[in-house]
Coordinates of C-alpha atoms in Angstrom, one line a residue:
M1 CA 83.9 103.0 106.8
D2 CA 83.8 99.6 105.2
T3 CA 87.0 97.7 104.4
L4 CA 86.8 95.8 101.2
S5 CA 89.5 93.3 102.1
A6 CA 87.9 92.5 105.4
N7 CA 84.2 92.6 104.6
I8 CA 84.3 91.5 101.0
S9 CA 81.6 88.9 101.4
E10 CA 79.2 91.6 102.4
V11 CA 80.0 94.0 99.6
S12 CA 77.3 92.6 97.3
E13 CA 75.0 89.6 96.9
Q14 CA 77.2 88.4 94.1
S15 CA 80.4 88.2 96.1
R16 CA 82.2 84.9 96.0
I17 CA 84.8 83.8 98.5
G18 CA 87.8 81.5 97.9
Y19 CA 90.7 80.4 100.0
Y20 CA 93.1 82.4 97.8
Y21 CA 90.9 85.0 96.1
R22 CA 87.7 87.0 96.4
Y23 CA 85.6 88.1 93.6
I24 CA 83.0 90.9 93.5
E25 CA 80.7 92.1 90.8
G26 CA 78.2 94.8 91.6
D27 CA 77.5 98.4 92.1
L28 CA 78.7 98.8 95.6
S29 CA 76.0 101.3 96.1
K30 CA 75.3 100.6 99.7
Y31 CA 78.8 101.6 100.6
K32 CA 79.6 105.3 100.8
S33 CA 83.3 104.5 100.5
V34 CA 85.3 101.3 100.2
I35 CA 88.9 100.7 101.4
L36 CA 91.3 98.7 99.2
E37 CA 94.3 97.5 101.3
K38 CA 96.4 94.5 102.2
G39 CA 96.2 92.7 98.9
F40 CA 96.3 92.8 95.1
F41 CA 93.1 94.2 93.6
F42 CA 92.2 94.2 90.0
L43 CA 89.2 96.5 89.7
L44 CA 87.6 97.1 86.3
V45 CA 85.0 99.8 86.0
T46 CA 82.1 98.6 83.9
N47 CA 79.7 101.5 84.2
G48 CA 79.6 105.0 85.7
T49 CA 82.4 106.8 87.5
A50 CA 84.1 106.9 90.9
S51 CA 87.0 108.6 92.6
I52 CA 90.0 106.8 94.0
V53 CA 92.1 108.5 96.7
D54 CA 95.4 107.7 98.3
D55 CA 97.7 109.7 100.5
Y56 CA 99.1 111.6 97.6
R57 CA 96.6 112.1 94.8
H58 CA 92.9 112.0 93.7
Y59 CA 92.0 110.1 90.6
V60 CA 88.8 109.7 88.5
L61 CA 87.8 106.2 87.3
N62 CA 85.8 106.0 84.1
P63 CA 84.2 103.0 82.3
G64 CA 86.8 100.7 80.9
Y65 CA 89.5 101.8 83.4
L66 CA 91.5 99.0 85.1
L67 CA 92.9 99.8 88.6
I68 CA 95.6 97.6 90.0
S69 CA 96.2 98.0 93.7
T70 CA 99.2 96.4 95.6
P71 CA 99.4 95.6 99.3
S72 CA 101.8 98.3 100.2
I73 CA 99.4 101.2 99.7
R74 CA 95.9 101.9 101.0
Y75 CA 93.3 103.4 98.7
C76 CA 89.7 104.7 99.2
L77 CA 87.1 104.3 96.5
T78 CA 84.5 107.0 96.9
D79 CA 82.2 109.6 95.1
K80 CA 80.6 106.8 93.1
S81 CA 78.0 107.9 90.5
P82 CA 74.5 106.4 90.9
D83 CA 75.1 104.0 88.0
F84 CA 78.6 102.9 89.0
S85 CA 79.4 99.2 88.8
C86 CA 82.6 97.2 88.6
S87 CA 84.2 93.8 88.5
C88 CA 86.9 93.2 91.1
L89 CA 89.2 90.3 91.8
Y90 CA 91.2 90.3 95.0
L91 CA 94.2 88.0 95.4
F92 CA 95.7 87.4 98.8
P93 CA 99.4 88.6 98.9
D94 CA 100.9 85.2 99.9
Y95 CA 99.0 83.4 97.2
F96 CA 99.9 86.1 94.6
D97 CA 103.5 85.6 95.5
S98 CA 103.2 81.9 94.9
L99 CA 102.2 82.5 91.3
S100 CA 105.4 82.9 89.2
V101 CA 103.5 84.8 86.5
G102 CA 102.5 87.4 89.1
Q103 CA 106.0 88.9 88.7
L104 CA 105.2 89.8 85.1
V105 CA 102.3 92.0 86.2
Y106 CA 104.3 93.4 89.1
N107 CA 107.1 94.4 86.7
H108 CA 104.7 96.8 84.9
V109 CA 102.9 98.0 88.1
S110 CA 106.1 98.7 90.1
Q111 CA 107.0 101.7 87.9
Y112 CA 103.9 103.4 89.2
T113 CA 103.9 102.2 92.9
G114 CA 107.6 103.0 93.1
N115 CA 106.9 106.6 92.2
Y116 CA 103.8 106.8 94.4
R117 CA 101.4 106.9 91.4
L118 CA 98.4 104.7 91.1
P119 CA 98.4 102.1 88.3
I120 CA 95.3 103.0 86.3
Y121 CA 95.0 101.8 82.7
P122 CA 92.3 102.9 80.3
L123 CA 91.4 99.8 78.2
D124 CA 89.7 99.7 74.9
R125 CA 86.3 98.0 74.6
E126 CA 87.7 94.6 73.4
Q127 CA 90.3 94.5 76.2
A128 CA 87.8 95.4 78.9
T129 CA 85.2 92.9 77.7
Y130 CA 87.7 90.1 77.5
L131 CA 89.1 90.9 80.9
Q132 CA 85.7 91.0 82.5
E133 CA 84.8 87.7 81.0
S134 CA 88.0 86.2 82.6
M135 CA 87.2 87.7 86.0
R136 CA 83.7 86.2 85.9
L137 CA 85.3 82.7 85.7
F138 CA 85.9 83.2 89.4
S139 CA 82.2 83.6 90.2
A140 CA 79.4 81.2 91.2
G141 CA 80.3 78.2 89.1
L142 CA 83.8 77.9 90.5
E143 CA 82.4 77.5 94.1
K144 CA 80.7 74.2 93.1
T145 CA 83.9 72.5 92.2
Q146 CA 85.5 70.3 94.9
L147 CA 88.1 67.7 94.0
Y148 CA 90.2 69.8 91.6
R149 CA 89.2 73.2 92.9
D150 CA 92.7 74.3 94.0
G151 CA 94.3 73.4 90.7
I152 CA 91.5 75.1 88.7
V153 CA 91.9 78.3 90.8
R154 CA 95.7 78.3 90.2
H155 CA 95.3 77.9 86.5
L156 CA 92.6 80.6 86.3
C157 CA 94.8 83.0 88.3
S158 CA 97.8 82.3 86.1
F159 CA 95.6 82.8 83.0
F160 CA 94.1 86.0 84.3
L161 CA 97.5 87.4 85.3
L162 CA 99.1 86.5 81.9
Q163 CA 96.2 88.2 80.2
T164 CA 96.6 91.3 82.3
A165 CA 100.4 91.3 81.8
D166 CA 99.8 91.1 78.0
I167 CA 97.5 94.1 78.1
L168 CA 100.0 96.1 80.2
H169 CA 102.9 95.1 78.0
K170 CA 101.0 96.6 75.0
K171 CA 100.5 99.8 77.0
N172 CA 104.0 99.9 78.3
R173 CA 106.1 98.7 75.3
D174 CA 109.2 100.1 76.8
T175 CA 108.8 97.7 79.8
S176 CA 110.3 94.3 79.4
G177 CA 107.9 91.3 79.4
C178 CA 110.5 89.1 81.1
V179 CA 111.2 88.8 84.8
K180 CA 114.3 90.9 85.7
R181 CA 116.3 90.3 88.7
S182 CA 116.2 93.9 89.7
S183 CA 112.4 94.0 89.5
E184 CA 112.2 90.8 91.6
I185 CA 114.5 92.3 94.3
F186 CA 112.5 95.5 94.3
R187 CA 109.3 93.5 94.7
N188 CA 110.7 91.6 97.6
F189 CA 112.0 94.8 99.1
K190 CA 108.5 96.3 99.0
K191 CA 107.1 93.2 100.7
L192 CA 109.6 93.4 103.5
L193 CA 109.0 97.1 103.9
V194 CA 105.3 96.7 104.4
H195 CA 105.9 94.3 107.2
H196 CA 108.9 95.8 108.9
Y197 CA 109.0 99.6 108.4
R198 CA 107.9 100.3 111.9
E199 CA 110.7 98.3 113.5
H200 CA 113.5 98.8 111.0
H201 CA 114.3 102.3 109.7
T202 CA 117.6 101.7 107.9
I203 CA 118.6 100.1 104.7
H204 CA 120.9 97.5 106.4
F205 CA 118.0 95.3 107.6
Y206 CA 116.4 95.0 104.2
A207 CA 119.7 94.4 102.4
D208 CA 120.6 91.6 104.9
R209 CA 117.2 90.0 104.5
L210 CA 117.6 90.1 100.7
N211 CA 121.2 88.8 100.9
I212 CA 122.5 91.7 98.9
S213 CA 124.7 94.7 99.6
T214 CA 123.3 98.0 100.7
T215 CA 124.9 99.6 97.7
Y216 CA 123.2 97.1 95.3
L217 CA 119.8 97.5 97.0
S218 CA 120.1 101.3 97.0
R219 CA 121.0 101.4 93.3
I220 CA 118.0 99.1 92.3
V221 CA 115.5 101.1 94.3
K222 CA 116.9 104.4 93.0
N223 CA 116.9 103.2 89.4
I224 CA 113.3 101.9 89.5
T225 CA 111.7 104.7 91.5
G226 CA 114.0 107.7 91.5
H227 CA 113.9 107.7 95.3
T228 CA 116.2 106.3 98.0
V229 CA 115.4 103.4 100.3
C230 CA 115.2 105.9 103.2
F231 CA 112.6 107.9 101.3
H232 CA 110.4 104.9 100.9
I233 CA 110.7 104.0 104.6
S234 CA 110.0 107.6 105.7
E235 CA 107.0 107.9 103.4
L236 CA 105.4 104.9 105.1
L237 CA 106.3 106.1 108.5
C238 CA 104.9 109.6 107.9
A239 CA 101.6 108.2 106.4
D240 CA 101.3 106.0 109.4
A241 CA 102.0 108.8 111.8
R242 CA 99.4 111.1 110.2
K243 CA 96.8 108.3 110.4
L244 CA 97.6 107.7 114.1
L245 CA 97.5 111.4 114.9
E246 CA 94.2 111.8 113.0
C247 CA 92.4 108.6 114.0
T248 CA 93.5 107.7 117.5
D249 CA 93.8 109.4 120.9
N250 CA 97.3 108.0 121.5
D251 CA 99.7 110.6 122.8
V252 CA 102.8 111.5 120.8
K253 CA 105.1 109.4 123.0
E254 CA 102.9 106.3 122.4
I255 CA 102.9 107.0 118.6
A256 CA 106.7 107.4 118.6
D257 CA 106.9 104.0 120.4
I258 CA 104.5 102.3 117.9
L259 CA 106.5 103.6 115.0
G260 CA 109.8 102.4 116.4
F261 CA 111.4 105.7 117.1
S262 CA 114.0 105.8 120.0
N263 CA 112.2 108.6 121.7
Q264 CA 109.5 111.3 121.3
S265 CA 112.1 114.0 120.3
V266 CA 113.5 112.0 117.4
F267 CA 110.0 111.3 116.2
G268 CA 109.1 115.0 116.5
K269 CA 112.1 116.1 114.4
F270 CA 111.3 113.5 111.8
F271 CA 107.6 114.6 111.6
I272 CA 108.6 118.3 111.3
R273 CA 111.0 117.5 108.5
K274 CA 108.3 115.5 106.6
T275 CA 105.3 117.8 107.1
G276 CA 106.5 121.2 108.4
F277 CA 104.4 120.7 111.6
T278 CA 105.0 119.2 115.0
P279 CA 102.8 116.2 115.8
I280 CA 100.8 118.4 118.2
Q281 CA 100.3 121.2 115.6
F282 CA 99.3 118.6 113.0
R283 CA 96.7 117.1 115.3
M284 CA 95.3 120.5 116.3
R285 CA 95.0 121.6 112.7
K286 CA 93.1 118.4 111.9
E287 CA 90.8 118.8 114.9
S288 CA 90.0 122.4 113.9
G289 CA 89.2 121.4 110.3
Q290 CA 92.3 123.1 108.8
H291 CA 94.1 121.6 105.9

């Protein structure tokens, strides 16, 4: 299976690579499925249809649909129609975080990712056309610039993100267009979570790193997502555990160690609570083709 974030230069002949971004325009027809992970993806469907799948749901992408993917979740683009094509801009997480206007986009997207729903927005023809034209500014011509390339890229990214935020604001008029402290804290919490959920399973680590109280962090996460901090940690751990049980031959004790559990028994009880199966039962069901 080909990973878009790792092999993006091979996705199509029109791919362009930058130090902070990667741009694709093409049909992706030679790839049966494409993984979107470890970055911010802005994927605009320009023709045909495709399916997008995460650990929770299955979605259908139609022409004019804008998908925004964040680093904390892994998605699989599959079941593409023969005429499927798209424009896709990938921004490296650290670079995205260096752009102040990125928070405006994240404020809108977080209400989806916090509730484990995929941010998919149907755009009208004018919005889709304008956004595609903006994305194309990252293509071939930009690669030829040298002296002021970094500055040009930063301004283009800011322009594109502001344009996207404006579109999302029109679609989510109840969401504030300004940067809220709570949204910024939640964004930083999600960043920490992606990097540390295996080693740190309690709220105290994340609150300490954010220099806030556990009560304040708990209230922010609960208000934005409807779920507790522990729920977010456990969801990532469970998804990781399922993947390790399905895709590796590591024994249960090794997986428990990888995921930071104190011992195999604690991991087993956690997994039963989340899935209803022991790790061994889950692996055997997968191997036998049961769902």
